[in-house]
XYZ file of C-alpha atoms in Angstrom:
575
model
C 69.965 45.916 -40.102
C 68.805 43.487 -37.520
C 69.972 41.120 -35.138
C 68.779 38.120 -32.918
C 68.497 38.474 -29.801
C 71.338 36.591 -27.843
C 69.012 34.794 -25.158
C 66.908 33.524 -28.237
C 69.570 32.084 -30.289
C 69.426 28.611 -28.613
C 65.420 28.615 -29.527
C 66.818 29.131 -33.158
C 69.910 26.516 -33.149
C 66.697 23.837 -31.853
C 65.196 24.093 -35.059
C 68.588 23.617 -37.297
C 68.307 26.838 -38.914
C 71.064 28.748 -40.035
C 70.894 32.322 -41.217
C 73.090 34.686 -43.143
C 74.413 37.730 -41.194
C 72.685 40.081 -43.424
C 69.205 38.513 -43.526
C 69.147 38.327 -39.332
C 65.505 39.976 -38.295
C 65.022 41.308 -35.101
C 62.709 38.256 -33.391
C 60.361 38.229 -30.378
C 59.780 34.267 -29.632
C 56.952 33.825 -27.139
C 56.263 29.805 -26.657
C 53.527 29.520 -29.511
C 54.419 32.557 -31.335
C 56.712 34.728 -32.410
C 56.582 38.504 -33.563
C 58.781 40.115 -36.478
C 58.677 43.798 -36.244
C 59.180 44.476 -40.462
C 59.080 48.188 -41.159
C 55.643 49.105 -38.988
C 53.620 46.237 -39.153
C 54.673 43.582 -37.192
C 53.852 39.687 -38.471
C 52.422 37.098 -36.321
C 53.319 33.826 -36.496
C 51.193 30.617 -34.560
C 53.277 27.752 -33.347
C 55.576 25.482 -35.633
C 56.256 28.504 -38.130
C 59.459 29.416 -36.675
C 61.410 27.389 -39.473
C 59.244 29.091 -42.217
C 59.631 32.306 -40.944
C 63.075 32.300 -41.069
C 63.155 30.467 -44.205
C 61.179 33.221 -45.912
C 63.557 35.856 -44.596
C 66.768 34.230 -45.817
C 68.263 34.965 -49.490
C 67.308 33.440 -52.265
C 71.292 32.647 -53.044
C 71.970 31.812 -49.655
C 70.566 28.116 -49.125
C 71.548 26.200 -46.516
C 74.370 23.586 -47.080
C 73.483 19.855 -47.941
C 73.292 17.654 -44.855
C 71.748 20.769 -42.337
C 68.242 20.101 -41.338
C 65.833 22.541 -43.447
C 62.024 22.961 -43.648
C 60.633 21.878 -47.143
C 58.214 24.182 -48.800
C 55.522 21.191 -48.779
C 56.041 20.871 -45.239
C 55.583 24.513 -44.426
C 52.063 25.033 -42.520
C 49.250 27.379 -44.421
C 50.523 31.160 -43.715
C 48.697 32.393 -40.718
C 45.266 34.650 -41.057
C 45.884 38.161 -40.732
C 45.949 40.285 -37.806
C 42.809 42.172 -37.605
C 40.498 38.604 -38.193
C 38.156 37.915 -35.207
C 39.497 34.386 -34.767
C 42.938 35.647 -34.691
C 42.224 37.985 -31.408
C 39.589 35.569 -29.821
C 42.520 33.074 -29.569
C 44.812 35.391 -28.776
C 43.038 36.939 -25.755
C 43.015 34.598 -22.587
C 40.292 36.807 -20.637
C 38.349 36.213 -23.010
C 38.455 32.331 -22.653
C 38.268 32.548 -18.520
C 35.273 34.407 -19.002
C 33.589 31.999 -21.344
C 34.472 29.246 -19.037
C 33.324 31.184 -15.936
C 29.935 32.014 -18.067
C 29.240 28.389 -19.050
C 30.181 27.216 -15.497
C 27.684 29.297 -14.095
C 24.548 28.478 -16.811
C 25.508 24.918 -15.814
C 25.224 25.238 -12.409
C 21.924 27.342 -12.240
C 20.294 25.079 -15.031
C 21.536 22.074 -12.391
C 20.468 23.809 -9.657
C 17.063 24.750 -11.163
C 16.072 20.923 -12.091
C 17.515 19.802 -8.476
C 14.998 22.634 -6.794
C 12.186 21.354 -8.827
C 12.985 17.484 -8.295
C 13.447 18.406 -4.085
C 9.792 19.490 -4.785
C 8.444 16.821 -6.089
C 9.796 14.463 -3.758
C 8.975 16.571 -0.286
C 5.281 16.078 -1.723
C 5.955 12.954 -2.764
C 6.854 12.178 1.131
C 3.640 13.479 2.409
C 1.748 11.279 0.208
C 3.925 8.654 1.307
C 2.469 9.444 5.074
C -1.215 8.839 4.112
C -0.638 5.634 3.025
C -1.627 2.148 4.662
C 0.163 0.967 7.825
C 2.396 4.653 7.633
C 1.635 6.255 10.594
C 4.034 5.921 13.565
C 1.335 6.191 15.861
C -0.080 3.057 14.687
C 2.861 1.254 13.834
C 4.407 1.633 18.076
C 0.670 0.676 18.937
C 0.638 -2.034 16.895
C 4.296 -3.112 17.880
C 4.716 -6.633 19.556
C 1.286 -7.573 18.420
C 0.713 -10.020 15.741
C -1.929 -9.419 13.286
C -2.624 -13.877 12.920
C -5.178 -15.512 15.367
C -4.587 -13.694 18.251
C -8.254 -12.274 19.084
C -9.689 -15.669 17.938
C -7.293 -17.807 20.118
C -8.370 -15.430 23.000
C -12.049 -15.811 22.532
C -11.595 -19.814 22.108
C -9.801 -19.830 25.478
C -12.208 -17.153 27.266
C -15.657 -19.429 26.266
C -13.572 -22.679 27.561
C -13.433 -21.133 30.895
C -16.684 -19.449 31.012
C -20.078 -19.014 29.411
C -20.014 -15.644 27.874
C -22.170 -15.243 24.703
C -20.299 -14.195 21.568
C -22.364 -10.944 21.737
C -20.559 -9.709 24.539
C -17.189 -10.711 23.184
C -16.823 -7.202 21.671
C -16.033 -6.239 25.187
C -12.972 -8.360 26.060
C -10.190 -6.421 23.972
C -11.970 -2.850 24.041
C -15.448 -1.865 25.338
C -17.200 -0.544 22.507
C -18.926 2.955 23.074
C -21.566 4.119 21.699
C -19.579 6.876 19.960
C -17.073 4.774 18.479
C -19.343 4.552 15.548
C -19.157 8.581 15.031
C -15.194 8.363 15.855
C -14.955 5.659 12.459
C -17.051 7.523 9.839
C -14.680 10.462 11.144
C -11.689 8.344 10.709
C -12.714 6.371 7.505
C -13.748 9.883 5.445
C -16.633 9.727 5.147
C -17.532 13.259 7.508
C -17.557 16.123 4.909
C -17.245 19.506 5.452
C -16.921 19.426 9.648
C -13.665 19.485 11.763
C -14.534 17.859 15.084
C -13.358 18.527 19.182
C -13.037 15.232 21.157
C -13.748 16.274 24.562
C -13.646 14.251 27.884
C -11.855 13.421 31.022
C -8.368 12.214 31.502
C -8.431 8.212 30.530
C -12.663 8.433 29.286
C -11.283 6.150 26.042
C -10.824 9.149 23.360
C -7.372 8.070 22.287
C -8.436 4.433 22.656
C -11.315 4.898 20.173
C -9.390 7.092 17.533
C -6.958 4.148 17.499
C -9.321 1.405 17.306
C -10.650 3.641 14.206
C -7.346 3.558 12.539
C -6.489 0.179 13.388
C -9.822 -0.616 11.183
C -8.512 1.071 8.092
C -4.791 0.421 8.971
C -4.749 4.197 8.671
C -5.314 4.806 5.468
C -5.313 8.437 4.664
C -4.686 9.702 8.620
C -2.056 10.831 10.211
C -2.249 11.814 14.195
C 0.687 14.097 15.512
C 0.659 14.186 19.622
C 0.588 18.071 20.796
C 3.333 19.394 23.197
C 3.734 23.044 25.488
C 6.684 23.046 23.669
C 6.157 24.493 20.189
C 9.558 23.463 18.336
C 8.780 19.657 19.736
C 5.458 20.431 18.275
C 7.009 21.284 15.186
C 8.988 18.632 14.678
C 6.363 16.178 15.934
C 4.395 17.519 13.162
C 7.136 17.139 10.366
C 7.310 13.305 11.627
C 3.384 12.501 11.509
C 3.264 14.208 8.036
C 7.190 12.839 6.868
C 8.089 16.285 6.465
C 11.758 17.644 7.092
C 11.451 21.375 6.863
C 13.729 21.494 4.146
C 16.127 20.131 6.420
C 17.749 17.248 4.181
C 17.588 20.098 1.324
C 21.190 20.721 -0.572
C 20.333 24.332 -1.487
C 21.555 25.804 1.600
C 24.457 27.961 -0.475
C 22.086 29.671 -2.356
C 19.870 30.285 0.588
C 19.960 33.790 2.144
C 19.112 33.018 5.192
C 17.838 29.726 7.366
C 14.031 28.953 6.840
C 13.930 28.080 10.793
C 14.326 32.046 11.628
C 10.496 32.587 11.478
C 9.991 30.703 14.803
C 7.844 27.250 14.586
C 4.591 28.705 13.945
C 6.170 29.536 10.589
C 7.394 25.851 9.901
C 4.444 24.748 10.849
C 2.711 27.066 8.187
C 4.974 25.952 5.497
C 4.112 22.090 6.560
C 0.434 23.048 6.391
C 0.936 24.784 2.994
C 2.533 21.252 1.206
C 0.294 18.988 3.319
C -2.932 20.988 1.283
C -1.106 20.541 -2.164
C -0.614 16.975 -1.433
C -4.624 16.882 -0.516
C -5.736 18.628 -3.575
C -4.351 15.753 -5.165
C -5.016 13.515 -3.348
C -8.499 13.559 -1.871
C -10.007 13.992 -5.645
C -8.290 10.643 -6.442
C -9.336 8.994 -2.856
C -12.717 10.446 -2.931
C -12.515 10.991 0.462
C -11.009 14.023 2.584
C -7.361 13.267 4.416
C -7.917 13.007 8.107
C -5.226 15.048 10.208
C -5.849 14.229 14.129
C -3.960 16.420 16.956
C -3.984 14.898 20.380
C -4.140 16.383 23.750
C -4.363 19.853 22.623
C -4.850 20.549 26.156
C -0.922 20.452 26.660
C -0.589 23.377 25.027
C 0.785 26.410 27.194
C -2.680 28.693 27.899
C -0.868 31.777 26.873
C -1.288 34.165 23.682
C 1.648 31.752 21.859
C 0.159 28.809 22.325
C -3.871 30.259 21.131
C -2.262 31.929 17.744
C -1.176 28.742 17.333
C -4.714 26.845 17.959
C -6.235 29.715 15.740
C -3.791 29.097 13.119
C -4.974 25.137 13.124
C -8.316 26.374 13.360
C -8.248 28.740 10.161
C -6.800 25.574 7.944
C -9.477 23.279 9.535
C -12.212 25.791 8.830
C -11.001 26.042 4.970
C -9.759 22.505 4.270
C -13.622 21.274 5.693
C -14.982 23.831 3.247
C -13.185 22.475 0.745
C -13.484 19.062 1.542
C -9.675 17.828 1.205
C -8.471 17.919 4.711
C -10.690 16.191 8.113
C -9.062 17.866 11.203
C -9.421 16.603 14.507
C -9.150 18.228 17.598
C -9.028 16.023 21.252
C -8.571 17.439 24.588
C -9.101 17.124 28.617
C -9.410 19.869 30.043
C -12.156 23.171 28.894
C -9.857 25.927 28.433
C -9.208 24.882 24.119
C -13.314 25.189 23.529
C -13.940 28.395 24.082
C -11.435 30.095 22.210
C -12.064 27.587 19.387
C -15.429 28.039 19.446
C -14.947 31.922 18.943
C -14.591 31.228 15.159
C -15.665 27.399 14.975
C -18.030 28.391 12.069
C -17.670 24.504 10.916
C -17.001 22.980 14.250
C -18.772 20.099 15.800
C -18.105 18.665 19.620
C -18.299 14.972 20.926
C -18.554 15.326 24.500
C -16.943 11.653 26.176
C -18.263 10.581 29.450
C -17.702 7.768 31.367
C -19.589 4.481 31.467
C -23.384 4.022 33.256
C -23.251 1.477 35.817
C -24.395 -1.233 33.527
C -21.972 -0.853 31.095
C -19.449 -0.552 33.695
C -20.228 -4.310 35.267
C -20.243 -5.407 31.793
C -16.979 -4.681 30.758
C -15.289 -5.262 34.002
C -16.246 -8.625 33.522
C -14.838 -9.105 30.203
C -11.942 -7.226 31.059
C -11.297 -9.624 33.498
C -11.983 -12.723 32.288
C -9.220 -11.132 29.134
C -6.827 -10.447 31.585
C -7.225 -13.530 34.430
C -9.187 -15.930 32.997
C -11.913 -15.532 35.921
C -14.269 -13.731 37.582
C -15.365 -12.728 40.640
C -18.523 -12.818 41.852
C -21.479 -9.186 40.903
C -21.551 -8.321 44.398
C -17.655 -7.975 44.757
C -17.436 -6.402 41.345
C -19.929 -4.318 42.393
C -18.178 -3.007 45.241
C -15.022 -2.368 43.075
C -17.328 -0.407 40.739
C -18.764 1.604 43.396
C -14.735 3.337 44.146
C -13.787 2.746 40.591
C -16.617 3.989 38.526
C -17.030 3.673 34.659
C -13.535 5.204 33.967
C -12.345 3.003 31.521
C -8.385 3.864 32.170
C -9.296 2.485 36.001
C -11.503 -0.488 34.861
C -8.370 -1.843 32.992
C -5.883 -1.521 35.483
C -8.387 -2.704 38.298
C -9.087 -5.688 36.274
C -5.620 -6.957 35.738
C -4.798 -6.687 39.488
C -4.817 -9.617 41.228
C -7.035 -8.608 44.204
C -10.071 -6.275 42.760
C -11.203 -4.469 46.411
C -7.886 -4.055 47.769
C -6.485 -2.334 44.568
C -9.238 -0.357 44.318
C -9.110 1.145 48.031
C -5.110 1.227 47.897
C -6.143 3.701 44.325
C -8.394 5.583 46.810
C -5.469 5.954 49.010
C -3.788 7.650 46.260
C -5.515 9.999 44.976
C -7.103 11.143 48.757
C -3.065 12.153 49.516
C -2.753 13.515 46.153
C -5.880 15.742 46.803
C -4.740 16.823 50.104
C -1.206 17.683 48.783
C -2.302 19.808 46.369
C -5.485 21.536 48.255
C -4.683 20.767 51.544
C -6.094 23.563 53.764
C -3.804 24.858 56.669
C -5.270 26.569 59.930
C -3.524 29.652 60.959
C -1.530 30.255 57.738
C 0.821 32.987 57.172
C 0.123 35.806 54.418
C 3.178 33.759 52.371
C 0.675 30.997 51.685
C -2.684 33.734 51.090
C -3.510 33.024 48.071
C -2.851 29.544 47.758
C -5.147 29.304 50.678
C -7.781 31.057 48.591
C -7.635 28.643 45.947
C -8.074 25.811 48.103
C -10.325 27.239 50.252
C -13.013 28.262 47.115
C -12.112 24.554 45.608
C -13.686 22.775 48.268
C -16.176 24.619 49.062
C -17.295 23.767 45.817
C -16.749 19.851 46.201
C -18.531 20.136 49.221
C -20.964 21.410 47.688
C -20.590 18.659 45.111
C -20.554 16.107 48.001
C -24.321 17.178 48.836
C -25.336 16.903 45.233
C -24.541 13.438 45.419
C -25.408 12.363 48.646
C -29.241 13.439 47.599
C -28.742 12.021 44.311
C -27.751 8.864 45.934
C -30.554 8.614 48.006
C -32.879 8.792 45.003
C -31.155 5.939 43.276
C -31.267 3.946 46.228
C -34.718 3.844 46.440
C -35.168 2.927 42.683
C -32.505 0.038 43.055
C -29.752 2.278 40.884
C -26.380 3.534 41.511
C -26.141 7.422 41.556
C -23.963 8.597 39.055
C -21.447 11.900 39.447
C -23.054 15.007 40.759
C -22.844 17.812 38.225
C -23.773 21.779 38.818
C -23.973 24.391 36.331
C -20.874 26.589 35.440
C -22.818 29.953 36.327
C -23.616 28.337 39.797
C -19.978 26.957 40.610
C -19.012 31.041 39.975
C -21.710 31.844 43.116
C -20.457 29.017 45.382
C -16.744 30.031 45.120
C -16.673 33.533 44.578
C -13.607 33.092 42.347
C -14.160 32.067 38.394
C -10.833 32.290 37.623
C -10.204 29.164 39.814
C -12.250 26.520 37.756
C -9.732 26.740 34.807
C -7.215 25.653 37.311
C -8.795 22.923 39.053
C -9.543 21.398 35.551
C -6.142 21.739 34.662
C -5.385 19.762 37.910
C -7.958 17.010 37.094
C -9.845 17.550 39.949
C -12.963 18.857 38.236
C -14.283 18.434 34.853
C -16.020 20.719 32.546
C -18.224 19.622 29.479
C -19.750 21.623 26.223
C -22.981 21.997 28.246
C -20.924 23.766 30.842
C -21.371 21.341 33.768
C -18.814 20.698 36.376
C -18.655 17.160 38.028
C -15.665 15.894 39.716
C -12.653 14.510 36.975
C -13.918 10.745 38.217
C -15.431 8.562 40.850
C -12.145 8.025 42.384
C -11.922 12.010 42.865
C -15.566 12.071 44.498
C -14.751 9.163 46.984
C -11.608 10.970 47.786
C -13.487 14.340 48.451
C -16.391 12.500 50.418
C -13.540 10.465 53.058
C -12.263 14.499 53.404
C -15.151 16.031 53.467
C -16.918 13.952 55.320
C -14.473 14.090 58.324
C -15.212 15.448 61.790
C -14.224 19.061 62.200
C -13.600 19.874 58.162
C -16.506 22.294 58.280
C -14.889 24.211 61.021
C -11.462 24.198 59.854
C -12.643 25.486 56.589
C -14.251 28.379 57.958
C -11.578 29.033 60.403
C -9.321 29.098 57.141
C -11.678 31.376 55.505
C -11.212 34.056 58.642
C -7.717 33.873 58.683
C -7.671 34.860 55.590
C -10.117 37.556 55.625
C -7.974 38.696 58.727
C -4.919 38.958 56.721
C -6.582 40.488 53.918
C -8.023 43.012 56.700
C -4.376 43.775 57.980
C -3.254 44.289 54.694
C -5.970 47.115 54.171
C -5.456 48.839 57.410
C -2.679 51.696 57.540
C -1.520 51.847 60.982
C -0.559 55.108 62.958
C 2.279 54.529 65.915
C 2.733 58.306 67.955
C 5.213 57.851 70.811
C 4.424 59.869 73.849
C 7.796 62.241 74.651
C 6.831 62.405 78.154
C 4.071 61.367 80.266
C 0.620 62.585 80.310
C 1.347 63.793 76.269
C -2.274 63.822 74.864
C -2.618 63.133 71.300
C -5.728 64.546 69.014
C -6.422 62.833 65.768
C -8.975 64.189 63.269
C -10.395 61.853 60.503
C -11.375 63.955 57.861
C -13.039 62.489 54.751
C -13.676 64.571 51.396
C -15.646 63.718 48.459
C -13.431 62.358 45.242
C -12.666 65.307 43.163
C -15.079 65.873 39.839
C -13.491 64.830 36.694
């Protein structure tokens, strides 16, 4: 016999059913199911069988009385499939189901994650493209900021020939002088250099930024981007990722399924990685141009002169020499200072150099004229401009801001002023110094001997140009001379760095501008200098002479104590 369990019987007296004592089954009621162990072979049964199961197990003479709620054969549910069927235990396992779940979860989110990875790809070279358009560079755009693009030049020009009579040849000259190498700077610009990457070099404020904007203005930089260098490689890296709209996978959403952060390579890395999209964008994009990209760093000569900062420049240099090759990719190089030629030119297979100088003397009255008849309205008379010229020079950084002074001469001698106590502060010499101060007496000491040198140079150059009705212009000597004169190579590196000197491809040093040669000639020119600078030069052989002597101090223990030194000196033993 069996029996029903007492804690199910209220699951039983829900349904209405009513059995007879000696039909009762043993149940097992889960909450869809419910098991009948019958001899050894249990019986499942799904959900809303309950009544038929019990119905089937009561007797056929025992029927339930009239009125009692009861299951009708038509209403009874299809019997259940049998145990061993493979739907039956699919449904009936539940790890089963979480694991299907779990499985499709994860397809999903790799197949989502896949077309998101591709799609981030797509638009990060998308972005670069974007860069190379018209009017996209953000060089340009803060150059061109607070400056219409209507009538501006032409309602300057009207109001410059009311006021004066200046031919419209000349105009050129009012808003920028026009070099002769700004023609070479916009074929570079405009694409139409192949297969050549190019160094800008020239002095602090010669016009090399000036004319590379100018270039772009032309083409409202279509296809160029310029990126401004820094000592600082990380700003340099992220100076880059502006110029070329790149974010180093910064604005990415895959950083969960990244390992580790792409930044841990250092920025010589990122940079790599922004070189390696900004040459899939060009293969693509130059073909359809017909015309290379143009990629311009500035002032490479901010760069830290250390073994960083020159894997870096050969790391520019190795995609300049492969993109010119190729023809995709124009890279342009600009600088001040020497130091960035020769180690580019160590590989520069493909390299060409545009050496910047400043204006001749003509040039230099002609666009100080202009300049200030742009700025003022008037000008002064040649011999006044003249005289400016003669402190100023053909710098074109000091022609502008001469030219919107209000008083030419006296600006121009208060700019002498300057840069005479600058000089001095930095290679000031000092009689009598201490051995604290040696070597920075030795720098100074070989750096104007050399500009005195330079001072001579110009004073006979002067003479010659006096005589032909000219105007001398700066003294230059030869790199392997400027080595005899100071004794010290190392030190012309440095004084270029200072922008007291100037070295050029041909490997001529001249003084960084006239303003730095009138400077050195009020110095050197001064009573006594000569002196002083040999009395310098002593002291510091003396030091140097005290510093190579070893001293021997014997005290006497009483009087009369006599003291016998022998010197002996032996050849250095063979190797």
């Amino acid at each position: 016999m069996y029996r029903i369990l007492a804690s199910r019987t209220p699951a039983l007296i829900r349904f209405g059913i009513q059995l007879p004592q000696q039909s009762i089954a043993k149940l097992y009621i889960c909450p869809q199911n419910i098991v009948v162990p019958l001899r050894k072979h249990p019986r499942l049964f799904f959900g809303g069988s309950l009544a038929a199961l019990l119905h089937s197990f009561a007797p056929q003479h025992d029927s339930v009385p009239a009125g009692e709620n009861t299951l009708s054969a038509a209403s009874a549910p299809p019997p259940p499939p049998p145990p061993d069927s493979p739907s039956n235990s699919s449904r009936s396992s539940p790890l089963i189901e979480a694991a299907i779940a779990a499985l499709a979860g994860v397809v999903v989110i790799f197949v989502g994650g896949v077309i998101y990875v591709s799609w981030y790809k797509a638009h990060v070279l998308h972005k670069i493209a974007i860069a190379f358009e018209p009017g996209a560079d953000p060089a340009l755009i803060l150059a061109n900021h607070g400056v219409s693009n209507g009538n501006l030049h032409q309602n300057k020009t009207e109001n410059i020939l009311e006021k004066s009579e200046v031919s419209e040849e000349s105009l050129a000259w009012v808003d920028s002088v026009r070099r002769e190498e700004q023609a070479v700077i916009d074929s570079i610009m405009h694409g139409k250099e192949h297969g050549h990457y190019f160094l800008i070099m020239g002095p602090k404020g010669v016009g090399k930024g000036t004319m590379i904007l100018d270039a772009m203005r032309k083409v409202d930089a279509d296809g160029i981007a310029i990126c401004e260098a820094h000592g600082d490689l990380e700003v340099f890296r992220s100076r880059l990722g502006r110029a070329l709209n790149y974010e180093y996978n910064e604005d990415s959403q895959t950083g969960l399924f990244q390992r580790r952060d792409p930044r841990e390579g250092g920025p010589r890395l990122d940079i790599e990685r922004a070189l390696n999209k900004l040459e899939k964008v060009a293969l693509w994009f130059a073909p359809k141009r017909g015309r290379p990209l143009v990629l311009v760093i500035n002032n490479i000569q901010v760069f830290n002169n250390n073994e960083e900062s020159q894997r870096l420049l050969i790391q520019l240099q190795q995609r300049a020499e492969s993109w010119a090759e190729s023809g995709i990719v124009t890279m342009v190089f600009s600088t001040d200072d020497f130091w960035p030629y020769p180690l580019l030119k160590r590989i520069g297979n493909r390299l060409q150099v545009i050496s910047i100088y400043d204006l001749n003397s003509t040039e230099s009255l002609l666009a100080l004229r202009h300049l200030r008849m742009a700025s003022m309205g008037k000008s002064e008379p040649e011999p006044i401009l003249r005289e400016a010229l003669n402190i100023a020079g053909g710098r074109l950084s000091i022609l502008n801001r001469i030219a919107r002074s209000q008083d030419l001469l006296s600006y121009a001698n208060n700019l002498l002023s300057c840069e005479k106590g600058w000089i001095l502060s930095q290679l000031g010499l000092i009689p009598n110094c201490d051995d604290d101060v040696m070597d920075e007496q030795k720098v100074c000491t070989s750096a104007w001997t050399l500009l005195a040198e330079l001072v001579k140079e110009y004073r006979e150059a002067e003479k010659d140009a006096i005589a032909t009705g000219g105007v001398a212009p700066l003294p230059a000597i030869s790199y392997y001379k400027a080595r005899q004169i100071m004794t010290r190579a190392d030190f012309l590196e440095r004084l270029d760095t200072m922008n007291v000197i100037s070295i050029d491809t041909q490997h001529m040093i001249r003084p960084d501008s006239m303003v730095i040669l009138r400077a050195v000639i009020e110095v050197v020119e001064e009573e006594g200098f000569d002196e002083m600078l040999n009395g310098v030069k002593a002291r510091i052989d003396e030091i140097e002479s005290l510093h190579r002597t070893a001293e021997l101090t014997w005290k006497a223990s009483s009087s009369g104590d006599l003291l016998r030194v022998y010197v002996e000196k032996k050849p250095p033993p063979k190797q």
